[in-house]
Amino acid sequence: MGNSALRAHVETAQKTGVFQLKDRGLTEFPADLQKLTSNLRTIDLSNNKIESLPPLLIGKFTLLKSLSLNNNKLTVLPDEICSLKKLETLSLNSNHLRELPSTFGQLAALKTLSLSGNQLGALPPQLCTLRHLDVVDLSKNQIRSIPDTVGELQVIELNLNQNQISQISVKISCCPRLKILRLEENCLELSMLPQSILSDSQICLLAVEGNLFEIKKLRELEGYDKYMERFTATKKKFA
C-alpha cells in the first residue's frame, strides 16, 4: 500500500479517533500511528500479516478503547500492551498466540476478550484478576482442562467450544457472574461434568453438544431441574 494512501488514513484518524486498515497485506504495525498516540480510541488492523507489535509504541495509546488484530500472524504479545489502561475490547482471533503476558491482569478496564483460533494450551490465570471482564472467547484453542482458579473469574459469558477439554474443576460453579458457559465439541465424559454446574451455580445457558455423551443423559442428572428453572426464567426475561 502506498505512503499517500496510508497518510490519508492517518489524517482521517486524526479527526475521528478511529484507525481502520483491514485486508491490506500489512506485515507490520504502521509506525505512522505514533503521531496519533494521544487521540486514537479504536484501532482495527484485522486480516493482515502482522507478526509482532512494536513494544515501544503499542503501550502509548492512552485513550485506546478497542484494539482488533484478528486474523494476523502474532505469536506473542509484548508486556507493553498491558499499559492500555482504558482498553475495553481486545480482539485477537485467528493468530498464533500460546500465552498472554504475565502482566495481562493490569488491563483493568477490559470487558471483552476474543482469543478464538489461537494455540493457548491453558486457561490464562491472569484473567481472574480482571474485575470488569464480561465476555471471554477462548474457542478453537488447545485447552485440555479447567483449573481451580476458574472460580475467581468474573465473566458473564465464557466460550470454550472446540478445545480438548476433558476435565473441569468443580470451582467453575463458584463463578459469581457466570451465566453462559459454552463447552461444545470438547472431550468431556458426562462423569467429568461437575453436577454443581446444574444444581448450584448461576449458569442459565450450558452448551455441551458434541462431547462424549448423549444430551439426554445430561437431563437425567441430579440438579438438571434446577438448571432448567434458571434457563426458563432467563428465557422469559428476554422474550
Coordinates of N, CA and C in Angstrom, one line a residue:
M1 N 0.8 -1.2 0.0 CA 0.0 0.0 0.0 C 0.9 1.2 0.0
G2 N 0.5 2.2 -0.8 CA 1.3 3.4 -1.0 C 1.3 4.3 0.2
N3 N 2.4 5.1 0.4 CA 2.5 6.0 1.5 C 1.4 7.1 1.5
S4 N 1.0 7.5 0.4 CA 0.0 8.6 0.3 C -1.4 8.1 0.8
A5 N -1.7 6.8 0.5 CA -2.9 6.2 1.0 C -2.9 6.0 2.5
L6 N -1.7 5.6 3.0 CA -1.6 5.5 4.5 C -1.7 6.8 5.1
R7 N -1.1 7.9 4.5 CA -1.2 9.2 5.1 C -2.6 9.7 5.2
A8 N -3.4 9.4 4.1 CA -4.8 9.8 4.1 C -5.6 9.1 5.2
H9 N -5.2 7.8 5.5 CA -5.9 7.1 6.6 C -5.5 7.7 8.0
V10 N -4.2 8.1 8.1 CA -3.7 8.7 9.3 C -4.4 10.1 9.5
E11 N -4.6 10.9 8.5 CA -5.2 12.2 8.6 C -6.7 12.0 9.0
T12 N -7.4 11.1 8.4 CA -8.8 10.8 8.8 C -8.9 10.4 10.2
A13 N -8.0 9.5 10.7 CA -8.0 9.0 12.0 C -7.7 10.1 13.0
Q14 N -6.9 11.1 12.6 CA -6.6 12.2 13.5 C -7.9 13.0 13.9
K15 N -8.9 13.0 12.9 CA -10.1 13.7 13.2 C -11.1 12.8 13.9
T16 N -11.2 11.5 13.5 CA -12.2 10.6 14.0 C -11.9 9.8 15.3
G17 N -10.6 9.7 15.5 CA -10.1 8.8 16.6 C -10.2 7.3 16.3
V18 N -10.5 7.0 15.0 CA -10.6 5.6 14.6 C -9.7 5.4 13.4
F19 N -8.8 4.4 13.6 CA -7.9 4.0 12.5 C -8.2 2.5 12.1
Q20 N -8.7 2.4 10.9 CA -9.1 1.1 10.4 C -8.4 0.8 9.1
L21 N -7.6 -0.3 9.0 CA -6.9 -0.7 7.8 C -6.8 -2.2 7.7
K22 N -7.9 -2.7 7.2 CA -8.1 -4.2 7.1 C -7.8 -4.7 5.7
D23 N -7.4 -6.0 5.6 CA -7.2 -6.6 4.3 C -6.2 -5.9 3.4
R24 N -5.1 -5.4 3.9 CA -4.1 -4.7 3.1 C -2.8 -5.4 3.0
G25 N -2.7 -6.6 3.5 CA -1.4 -7.3 3.4 C -0.3 -6.7 4.3
L26 N -0.6 -5.9 5.3 CA 0.4 -5.2 6.1 C 1.2 -6.3 6.8
T27 N 2.5 -6.1 6.8 CA 3.4 -7.1 7.6 C 3.9 -6.5 8.9
E28 N 3.6 -5.2 9.1 CA 4.0 -4.7 10.4 C 3.0 -3.6 10.8
F29 N 3.0 -3.3 12.1 CA 2.1 -2.3 12.7 C 2.6 -1.0 12.1
P30 N 1.7 -0.1 11.6 CA 2.1 1.1 10.9 C 2.8 2.1 11.9
A31 N 4.1 2.4 11.6 CA 4.8 3.3 12.5 C 4.3 4.7 12.5
D32 N 3.5 5.1 11.5 CA 2.9 6.4 11.4 C 1.9 6.6 12.5
L33 N 1.5 5.6 13.1 CA 0.5 5.7 14.2 C 1.0 6.4 15.4
Q34 N 2.4 6.5 15.5 CA 3.0 7.2 16.7 C 2.6 8.6 16.7
K35 N 2.1 9.2 15.6 CA 1.6 10.6 15.6 C 0.2 10.7 16.3
L36 N -0.4 9.5 16.5 CA -1.8 9.5 17.0 C -2.0 8.9 18.3
T37 N -0.9 8.7 19.1 CA -1.0 8.0 20.4 C -1.9 8.7 21.3
S38 N -2.1 10.0 21.2 CA -2.9 10.7 22.2 C -4.4 10.9 21.8
N39 N -4.7 10.5 20.5 CA -6.2 10.7 20.2 C -6.9 9.5 19.6
L40 N -6.2 8.3 19.4 CA -6.9 7.2 18.9 C -7.7 6.4 20.0
R41 N -9.0 6.1 19.6 CA -9.8 5.3 20.6 C -10.0 3.9 20.0
T42 N -9.9 3.8 18.7 CA -10.1 2.5 18.0 C -9.0 2.2 17.0
I43 N -8.4 1.0 17.1 CA -7.5 0.6 16.0 C -8.0 -0.8 15.5
D44 N -8.2 -0.9 14.2 CA -8.6 -2.2 13.6 C -7.6 -2.5 12.5
L45 N -6.8 -3.5 12.7 CA -5.8 -3.9 11.7 C -6.0 -5.4 11.4
S46 N -7.3 -5.8 11.4 CA -7.6 -7.2 11.1 C -7.3 -7.7 9.7
N47 N -7.1 -9.0 9.5 CA -6.9 -9.6 8.2 C -5.7 -9.0 7.5
N48 N -4.6 -8.9 8.2 CA -3.3 -8.6 7.6 C -2.3 -9.7 7.9
K49 N -1.0 -9.4 7.8 CA 0.0 -10.4 8.0 C 1.0 -9.9 9.1
I50 N 0.5 -9.2 10.1 CA 1.4 -8.6 11.1 C 1.9 -9.7 12.1
E51 N 3.2 -9.8 12.3 CA 3.8 -10.8 13.1 C 4.1 -10.4 14.5
S52 N 4.2 -9.1 14.7 CA 4.5 -8.6 16.1 C 4.1 -7.2 16.3
L53 N 3.9 -6.8 17.5 CA 3.5 -5.4 17.8 C 4.7 -4.7 18.4
P54 N 5.0 -3.4 18.0 CA 6.1 -2.7 18.5 C 6.0 -2.3 20.0
P55 N 6.9 -2.9 20.8 CA 6.7 -2.7 22.3 C 6.8 -1.2 22.7
L56 N 7.6 -0.4 22.0 CA 7.8 1.0 22.4 C 6.6 1.8 22.0
L57 N 5.8 1.4 21.1 CA 4.7 2.2 20.6 C 3.4 1.7 21.1
I58 N 3.1 0.4 21.2 CA 1.8 -0.1 21.5 C 1.2 0.4 22.8
G59 N 2.1 0.6 23.8 CA 1.6 1.0 25.1 C 1.3 2.4 25.3
K60 N 1.5 3.2 24.2 CA 1.4 4.7 24.3 C 0.0 5.2 24.0
F61 N -0.9 4.3 23.5 CA -2.2 4.8 23.1 C -3.1 5.0 24.3
T62 N -2.9 6.1 25.0 CA -3.5 6.2 26.3 C -5.0 6.3 26.3
L63 N -5.7 6.6 25.2 CA -7.1 6.7 25.1 C -7.8 5.5 24.5
L64 N -6.9 4.5 24.0 CA -7.4 3.4 23.2 C -8.5 2.6 24.0
K65 N -9.6 2.4 23.4 CA -10.7 1.6 24.0 C -10.9 0.2 23.3
S66 N -10.6 0.2 22.0 CA -10.8 -1.0 21.2 C -9.6 -1.3 20.3
L67 N -9.1 -2.5 20.4 CA -7.9 -2.9 19.5 C -8.3 -4.3 18.9
S68 N -8.3 -4.3 17.6 CA -8.6 -5.5 16.8 C -7.5 -5.9 15.9
L69 N -7.0 -7.1 16.1 CA -5.9 -7.6 15.2 C -6.3 -9.1 14.8
N70 N -7.6 -9.3 14.5 CA -8.0 -10.6 14.1 C -7.3 -11.1 12.9
N71 N -7.0 -12.3 12.8 CA -6.5 -12.9 11.5 C -5.2 -12.3 11.1
N72 N -4.2 -12.3 12.0 CA -2.9 -11.9 11.6 C -1.9 -13.0 12.0
K73 N -0.6 -12.7 12.2 CA 0.3 -13.8 12.4 C 1.1 -13.6 13.8
L74 N 0.4 -13.0 14.7 CA 1.0 -12.7 16.0 C 1.3 -14.0 16.8
T75 N 2.5 -14.1 17.3 CA 2.9 -15.3 18.1 C 3.1 -14.9 19.6
V76 N 3.3 -13.6 19.8 CA 3.5 -13.2 21.2 C 3.0 -11.8 21.4
L77 N 2.5 -11.4 22.6 CA 2.1 -10.0 22.8 C 3.2 -9.4 23.7
P78 N 3.6 -8.2 23.4 CA 4.6 -7.5 24.3 C 3.9 -7.1 25.6
D79 N 4.7 -7.1 26.7 CA 4.2 -6.7 28.0 C 3.5 -5.3 28.0
E80 N 4.1 -4.4 27.1 CA 3.6 -3.0 27.0 C 2.2 -2.9 26.6
I81 N 1.6 -3.9 26.0 CA 0.2 -3.8 25.7 C -0.7 -3.7 26.9
C82 N -0.1 -4.2 28.1 CA -0.8 -4.1 29.3 C -0.9 -2.8 30.0
S83 N -0.3 -1.8 29.3 CA -0.3 -0.4 29.8 C -1.6 0.3 29.3
L84 N -2.4 -0.3 28.5 CA -3.5 0.3 27.9 C -4.7 0.4 28.9
K85 N -4.6 1.3 29.8 CA -5.5 1.4 31.0 C -7.0 1.6 30.6
K86 N -7.3 2.1 29.4 CA -8.7 2.4 29.0 C -9.2 1.3 28.1
L87 N -8.4 0.3 27.7 CA -8.8 -0.7 26.8 C -10.0 -1.5 27.3
E88 N -11.1 -1.5 26.5 CA -12.3 -2.3 26.9 C -12.5 -3.5 26.0
T89 N -12.1 -3.5 24.8 CA -12.3 -4.6 23.8 C -11.0 -5.0 23.2
L90 N -10.6 -6.2 23.3 CA -9.4 -6.7 22.6 C -9.7 -8.0 21.8
S91 N -9.6 -7.9 20.5 CA -9.9 -9.0 19.6 C -8.7 -9.5 18.9
L92 N -8.3 -10.7 19.2 CA -7.1 -11.3 18.6 C -7.4 -12.7 18.1
N93 N -8.6 -12.9 17.5 CA -8.9 -14.2 17.0 C -8.0 -14.6 15.8
S94 N -7.8 -15.9 15.6 CA -7.0 -16.4 14.5 C -5.6 -15.8 14.4
N95 N -4.9 -15.9 15.4 CA -3.4 -15.7 15.4 C -2.7 -16.9 15.9
H96 N -1.5 -16.8 16.4 CA -0.7 -18.0 16.8 C -0.2 -17.8 18.2
L97 N -1.1 -17.2 19.1 CA -0.7 -17.0 20.5 C -0.7 -18.2 21.3
R98 N 0.3 -18.4 22.1 CA 0.3 -19.6 23.0 C 0.1 -19.2 24.5
E99 N 0.3 -17.9 24.8 CA 0.1 -17.5 26.1 C -0.1 -15.9 26.1
L100 N -0.5 -15.4 27.3 CA -0.7 -14.0 27.4 C 0.5 -13.4 28.3
P101 N 0.8 -12.2 28.2 CA 1.8 -11.6 29.1 C 1.4 -11.8 30.6
S102 N 2.4 -11.9 31.4 CA 2.2 -12.2 32.8 C 1.5 -11.0 33.5
T103 N 1.7 -9.8 32.9 CA 1.0 -8.5 33.4 C -0.3 -8.2 32.8
F104 N -0.9 -9.2 32.1 CA -2.2 -9.0 31.4 C -3.3 -8.5 32.4
G105 N -3.2 -8.9 33.6 CA -4.2 -8.5 34.7 C -4.2 -7.0 34.9
Q106 N -3.3 -6.3 34.4 CA -3.3 -4.8 34.5 C -4.2 -4.1 33.6
L107 N -4.8 -4.8 32.6 CA -5.8 -4.2 31.7 C -7.1 -4.1 32.4
A108 N -7.2 -3.2 33.4 CA -8.3 -3.1 34.4 C -9.6 -2.8 33.8
A109 N -9.6 -2.1 32.6 CA -10.9 -1.7 32.0 C -11.5 -2.7 31.1
L110 N -10.8 -3.8 30.8 CA -11.1 -4.8 29.8 C -12.5 -5.5 30.1
K111 N -13.4 -5.4 29.0 CA -14.7 -6.0 29.2 C -14.9 -7.2 28.3
T112 N -14.3 -7.1 27.1 CA -14.5 -8.2 26.1 C -13.1 -8.6 25.5
L113 N -12.9 -10.0 25.6 CA -11.6 -10.5 25.1 C -11.9 -11.7 24.2
S114 N -11.4 -11.6 23.0 CA -11.6 -12.6 22.0 C -10.3 -13.2 21.5
L115 N -10.1 -14.5 21.8 CA -8.9 -15.2 21.5 C -9.2 -16.5 20.8
S116 N -10.3 -16.5 20.1 CA -10.6 -17.8 19.3 C -9.6 -18.1 18.3
G117 N -9.3 -19.4 18.1 CA -8.4 -19.8 17.0 C -7.0 -19.4 17.2
N118 N -6.5 -19.6 18.4 CA -5.1 -19.4 18.7 C -4.5 -20.8 19.2
Q119 N -3.4 -20.8 19.9 CA -2.8 -22.0 20.3 C -2.6 -22.1 21.9
L120 N -3.5 -21.5 22.6 CA -3.5 -21.5 24.0 C -3.7 -22.9 24.6
G121 N -2.8 -23.3 25.5 CA -2.9 -24.7 26.0 C -3.5 -24.7 27.4
A122 N -3.8 -23.5 27.9 CA -4.5 -23.5 29.2 C -5.3 -22.2 29.4
L123 N -6.2 -22.2 30.4 CA -7.0 -21.1 30.7 C -6.0 -20.0 31.3
P124 N -5.8 -18.9 30.7 CA -4.8 -17.9 31.3 C -5.2 -17.4 32.7
P125 N -4.4 -17.7 33.7 CA -4.8 -17.3 35.1 C -4.9 -15.8 35.3
Q126 N -4.2 -15.1 34.4 CA -4.3 -13.6 34.5 C -5.7 -13.0 34.4
L127 N -6.6 -13.8 33.7 CA -8.0 -13.3 33.5 C -8.7 -13.2 34.8
C128 N -8.3 -13.9 35.8 CA -9.0 -14.0 37.1 C -8.9 -12.7 37.9
T129 N -8.0 -11.8 37.5 CA -7.9 -10.6 38.3 C -8.6 -9.4 37.6
L130 N -9.2 -9.7 36.4 CA -9.9 -8.6 35.7 C -11.3 -8.5 36.1
R131 N -11.6 -7.5 36.9 CA -12.9 -7.4 37.6 C -14.1 -6.9 36.7
H132 N -13.7 -6.3 35.5 CA -14.8 -5.8 34.6 C -15.0 -6.7 33.4
L133 N -14.3 -7.8 33.3 CA -14.4 -8.7 32.2 C -15.8 -9.3 32.1
D134 N -16.5 -9.1 31.0 CA -17.8 -9.7 30.8 C -17.8 -10.9 29.9
V135 N -17.1 -10.8 28.8 CA -17.2 -11.9 27.8 C -15.8 -12.3 27.4
V136 N -15.5 -13.6 27.5 CA -14.3 -14.2 27.0 C -14.5 -15.3 26.0
D137 N -13.9 -15.2 24.9 CA -14.0 -16.3 23.9 C -12.6 -16.9 23.7
L138 N -12.5 -18.2 24.2 CA -11.3 -19.0 24.1 C -11.6 -20.2 23.2
S139 N -12.6 -20.1 22.3 CA -12.9 -21.3 21.5 C -11.8 -21.6 20.5
K140 N -11.7 -22.8 20.0 CA -10.8 -23.2 19.0 C -9.3 -23.0 19.4
N141 N -9.0 -23.4 20.7 CA -7.6 -23.4 21.2 C -7.3 -24.8 21.5
Q142 N -6.3 -25.0 22.4 CA -5.8 -26.4 22.7 C -5.9 -26.6 24.2
I143 N -6.9 -26.1 24.8 CA -7.1 -26.2 26.3 C -7.6 -27.6 26.6
R144 N -6.9 -28.2 27.6 CA -7.3 -29.6 28.0 C -8.0 -29.7 29.3
S145 N -7.8 -28.7 30.2 CA -8.5 -28.8 31.5 C -8.8 -27.4 32.0
I146 N -9.8 -27.3 32.9 CA -10.1 -26.1 33.5 C -9.8 -26.2 35.0
P147 N -8.8 -25.4 35.5 CA -8.3 -25.5 36.8 C -9.1 -24.8 37.9
D148 N -8.7 -25.0 39.1 CA -9.5 -24.4 40.3 C -9.6 -22.9 40.2
T149 N -8.6 -22.2 39.6 CA -8.6 -20.8 39.6 C -9.8 -20.2 38.8
V150 N -10.4 -21.0 38.0 CA -11.6 -20.6 37.3 C -12.7 -20.0 38.2
G151 N -12.7 -20.4 39.4 CA -13.8 -19.9 40.3 C -13.7 -18.4 40.6
E152 N -12.5 -17.8 40.3 CA -12.3 -16.4 40.5 C -12.7 -15.5 39.3
L153 N -13.0 -16.2 38.2 CA -13.4 -15.4 37.0 C -14.6 -14.6 37.2
Q154 N -14.7 -13.4 36.8 CA -15.8 -12.5 36.9 C -16.7 -12.5 35.7
V155 N -16.4 -13.3 34.7 CA -17.1 -13.1 33.4 C -18.6 -13.6 33.5
I156 N -19.4 -13.0 32.5 CA -20.8 -13.4 32.4 C -20.9 -14.5 31.4
E157 N -20.0 -14.4 30.3 CA -20.1 -15.5 29.3 C -18.7 -16.0 29.0
L158 N -18.5 -17.3 29.0 CA -17.2 -18.0 28.8 C -17.4 -19.0 27.6
N159 N -16.7 -18.8 26.5 CA -16.8 -19.7 25.4 C -15.6 -20.5 25.3
L160 N -15.7 -21.8 25.5 CA -14.6 -22.8 25.4 C -14.9 -23.9 24.4
N161 N -15.8 -23.6 23.4 CA -16.1 -24.5 22.4 C -14.8 -24.9 21.6
Q162 N -14.9 -26.2 21.1 CA -13.8 -26.7 20.2 C -12.4 -26.6 20.8
N163 N -12.3 -27.0 22.0 CA -11.0 -27.2 22.6 C -10.8 -28.7 22.8
Q164 N -9.9 -29.1 23.8 CA -9.7 -30.6 24.0 C -10.0 -30.9 25.5
I165 N -11.0 -30.2 26.1 CA -11.2 -30.2 27.5 C -11.8 -31.6 27.9
S166 N -11.1 -32.2 28.9 CA -11.6 -33.5 29.4 C -11.9 -33.4 30.9
Q167 N -11.4 -32.3 31.5 CA -11.5 -32.1 33.0 C -11.9 -30.7 33.3
I168 N -12.9 -30.5 34.2 CA -13.3 -29.2 34.7 C -13.4 -29.2 36.2
S169 N -12.8 -28.2 36.8 CA -12.8 -28.0 38.2 C -14.2 -27.7 38.7
V170 N -14.6 -28.3 39.8 CA -15.9 -28.0 40.4 C -16.1 -26.5 40.8
K171 N -14.9 -25.9 40.9 CA -14.9 -24.4 41.2 C -15.6 -23.6 40.2
I172 N -15.8 -24.1 39.0 CA -16.5 -23.3 38.0 C -17.9 -22.9 38.4
S173 N -18.4 -23.7 39.4 CA -19.8 -23.4 39.9 C -19.8 -22.1 40.8
C174 N -18.5 -21.7 41.2 CA -18.4 -20.6 42.1 C -18.3 -19.2 41.4
C175 N -18.2 -19.3 40.1 CA -18.1 -18.0 39.4 C -19.3 -17.1 39.7
P176 N -19.1 -16.0 40.3 CA -20.2 -15.2 40.8 C -21.2 -14.6 39.7
R177 N -20.6 -14.4 38.5 CA -21.5 -13.8 37.5 C -21.7 -14.7 36.2
L178 N -21.1 -15.8 36.2 CA -21.2 -16.7 35.0 C -22.6 -17.2 34.7
K179 N -23.1 -16.7 33.6 CA -24.5 -17.1 33.1 C -24.4 -18.0 31.9
I180 N -23.5 -17.8 31.0 CA -23.4 -18.6 29.8 C -22.1 -19.3 29.7
L181 N -22.1 -20.7 29.6 CA -20.9 -21.5 29.6 C -21.0 -22.4 28.3
R182 N -20.1 -22.1 27.4 CA -20.1 -22.9 26.1 C -19.0 -23.9 26.1
L183 N -19.3 -25.2 26.0 CA -18.3 -26.3 26.1 C -18.6 -27.3 24.9
E184 N -19.1 -26.8 23.8 CA -19.4 -27.7 22.7 C -18.1 -28.2 22.1
E185 N -18.2 -29.5 21.6 CA -17.1 -30.1 20.8 C -15.8 -30.1 21.6
N186 N -15.9 -30.7 22.8 CA -14.7 -31.0 23.6 C -14.6 -32.5 23.8
C187 N -13.8 -32.9 24.8 CA -13.6 -34.3 25.1 C -14.2 -34.8 26.4
L188 N -15.3 -34.2 26.8 CA -15.9 -34.4 28.1 C -16.7 -35.7 28.2
E189 N -16.4 -36.5 29.2 CA -17.3 -37.6 29.6 C -18.3 -36.9 30.5
L190 N -19.5 -37.5 30.6 CA -20.6 -37.0 31.5 C -20.1 -36.9 32.9
S191 N -19.4 -38.0 33.3 CA -18.9 -38.1 34.7 C -17.9 -36.9 35.1
M192 N -17.3 -36.3 34.1 CA -16.4 -35.2 34.3 C -17.0 -33.8 34.4
L193 N -18.3 -33.8 34.1 CA -19.0 -32.5 34.2 C -19.5 -32.3 35.6
P194 N -19.0 -31.3 36.4 CA -19.4 -31.1 37.8 C -20.9 -30.9 37.9
Q195 N -21.6 -31.7 38.7 CA -23.1 -31.6 38.8 C -23.5 -30.3 39.4
S196 N -22.6 -29.7 40.1 CA -22.9 -28.4 40.8 C -23.1 -27.3 39.7
I197 N -22.7 -27.5 38.5 CA -23.0 -26.5 37.4 C -24.5 -26.5 37.3
L198 N -25.1 -27.6 37.4 CA -26.6 -27.7 37.3 C -27.3 -27.3 38.5
S199 N -26.9 -27.8 39.7 CA -27.6 -27.7 40.9 C -27.3 -26.4 41.7
D200 N -26.1 -25.9 41.5 CA -25.6 -24.9 42.5 C -24.7 -23.9 41.8
S201 N -25.2 -23.2 40.7 CA -24.4 -22.2 40.1 C -25.3 -21.1 39.5
Q202 N -24.8 -20.1 38.9 CA -25.6 -19.0 38.3 C -25.8 -19.3 36.8
I203 N -25.2 -20.4 36.3 CA -25.3 -20.7 34.9 C -26.7 -21.0 34.4
C204 N -27.2 -20.2 33.4 CA -28.5 -20.5 32.9 C -28.5 -20.9 31.4
L205 N -27.3 -20.9 30.8 CA -27.2 -21.5 29.5 C -25.9 -22.3 29.4
L206 N -26.1 -23.6 29.4 CA -25.0 -24.6 29.3 C -25.0 -25.3 28.0
A207 N -24.0 -25.0 27.1 CA -24.0 -25.7 25.8 C -22.9 -26.7 25.8
V208 N -23.3 -28.0 25.7 CA -22.4 -29.1 25.8 C -22.5 -30.1 24.6
E209 N -23.2 -29.7 23.5 CA -23.3 -30.7 22.4 C -21.9 -31.0 21.9
G210 N -21.9 -32.2 21.3 CA -20.6 -32.6 20.6 C -19.5 -33.1 21.6
N211 N -19.9 -33.6 22.8 CA -18.9 -34.2 23.7 C -19.1 -35.7 23.7
L212 N -18.5 -36.4 24.7 CA -18.5 -37.9 24.7 C -19.7 -38.5 25.4
F213 N -20.9 -37.8 25.3 CA -22.1 -38.3 26.0 C -23.3 -37.8 25.2
E214 N -24.4 -38.5 25.4 CA -25.7 -38.0 24.7 C -26.3 -37.0 25.6
I215 N -26.9 -36.0 25.0 CA -27.5 -34.9 25.7 C -28.6 -35.4 26.6
K216 N -29.3 -36.4 26.2 CA -30.5 -36.9 27.0 C -30.0 -37.5 28.4
K217 N -28.7 -37.9 28.4 CA -28.1 -38.4 29.7 C -27.9 -37.2 30.6
L218 N -27.6 -36.1 30.1 CA -27.5 -34.9 30.9 C -28.8 -34.6 31.7
R219 N -29.9 -34.8 31.0 CA -31.2 -34.5 31.6 C -31.6 -35.4 32.7
E220 N -30.8 -36.5 32.9 CA -31.1 -37.4 33.9 C -30.3 -37.1 35.2
L221 N -29.4 -36.2 35.1 CA -28.5 -35.9 36.3 C -29.3 -35.1 37.3
E222 N -28.9 -35.3 38.6 CA -29.4 -34.6 39.7 C -29.1 -33.1 39.5
G223 N -30.1 -32.3 39.7 CA -29.9 -30.8 39.6 C -30.3 -30.3 38.3
Y224 N -30.6 -31.2 37.3 CA -31.0 -30.7 36.0 C -32.3 -29.8 36.0
D225 N -33.2 -30.2 36.9 CA -34.4 -29.4 37.0 C -34.2 -28.0 37.6
K226 N -33.2 -27.9 38.5 CA -32.8 -26.5 39.0 C -32.2 -25.7 37.9
Y227 N -31.4 -26.3 37.0 CA -30.8 -25.7 35.9 C -31.9 -25.2 34.9
M228 N -32.9 -26.0 34.7 CA -33.9 -25.7 33.8 C -34.8 -24.5 34.3
E229 N -34.9 -24.4 35.6 CA -35.6 -23.3 36.2 C -34.9 -22.0 35.8
R230 N -33.6 -22.0 36.0 CA -32.8 -20.8 35.7 C -32.9 -20.5 34.2
F231 N -32.8 -21.5 33.4 CA -32.8 -21.4 31.9 C -34.1 -20.8 31.5
T232 N -35.2 -21.3 32.0 CA -36.6 -20.8 31.6 C -36.8 -19.4 32.1
A233 N -36.4 -19.1 33.3 CA -36.6 -17.8 33.9 C -35.8 -16.7 33.0
T234 N -34.6 -17.1 32.6 CA -33.8 -16.2 31.7 C -34.5 -16.0 30.4
K235 N -35.0 -17.1 29.8 CA -35.6 -17.1 28.5 C -36.9 -16.1 28.6
K236 N -37.6 -16.2 29.6 CA -38.8 -15.3 29.8 C -38.4 -13.9 29.9
K237 N -37.3 -13.6 30.6 CA -36.8 -12.2 30.7 C -36.5 -11.6 29.4
F238 N -36.0 -12.4 28.5 CA -35.6 -11.8 27.2 C -36.6 -12.0 26.1
A239 N -37.7 -12.7 26.4 CA -38.8 -12.9 25.4 C -39.5 -11.7 25.0

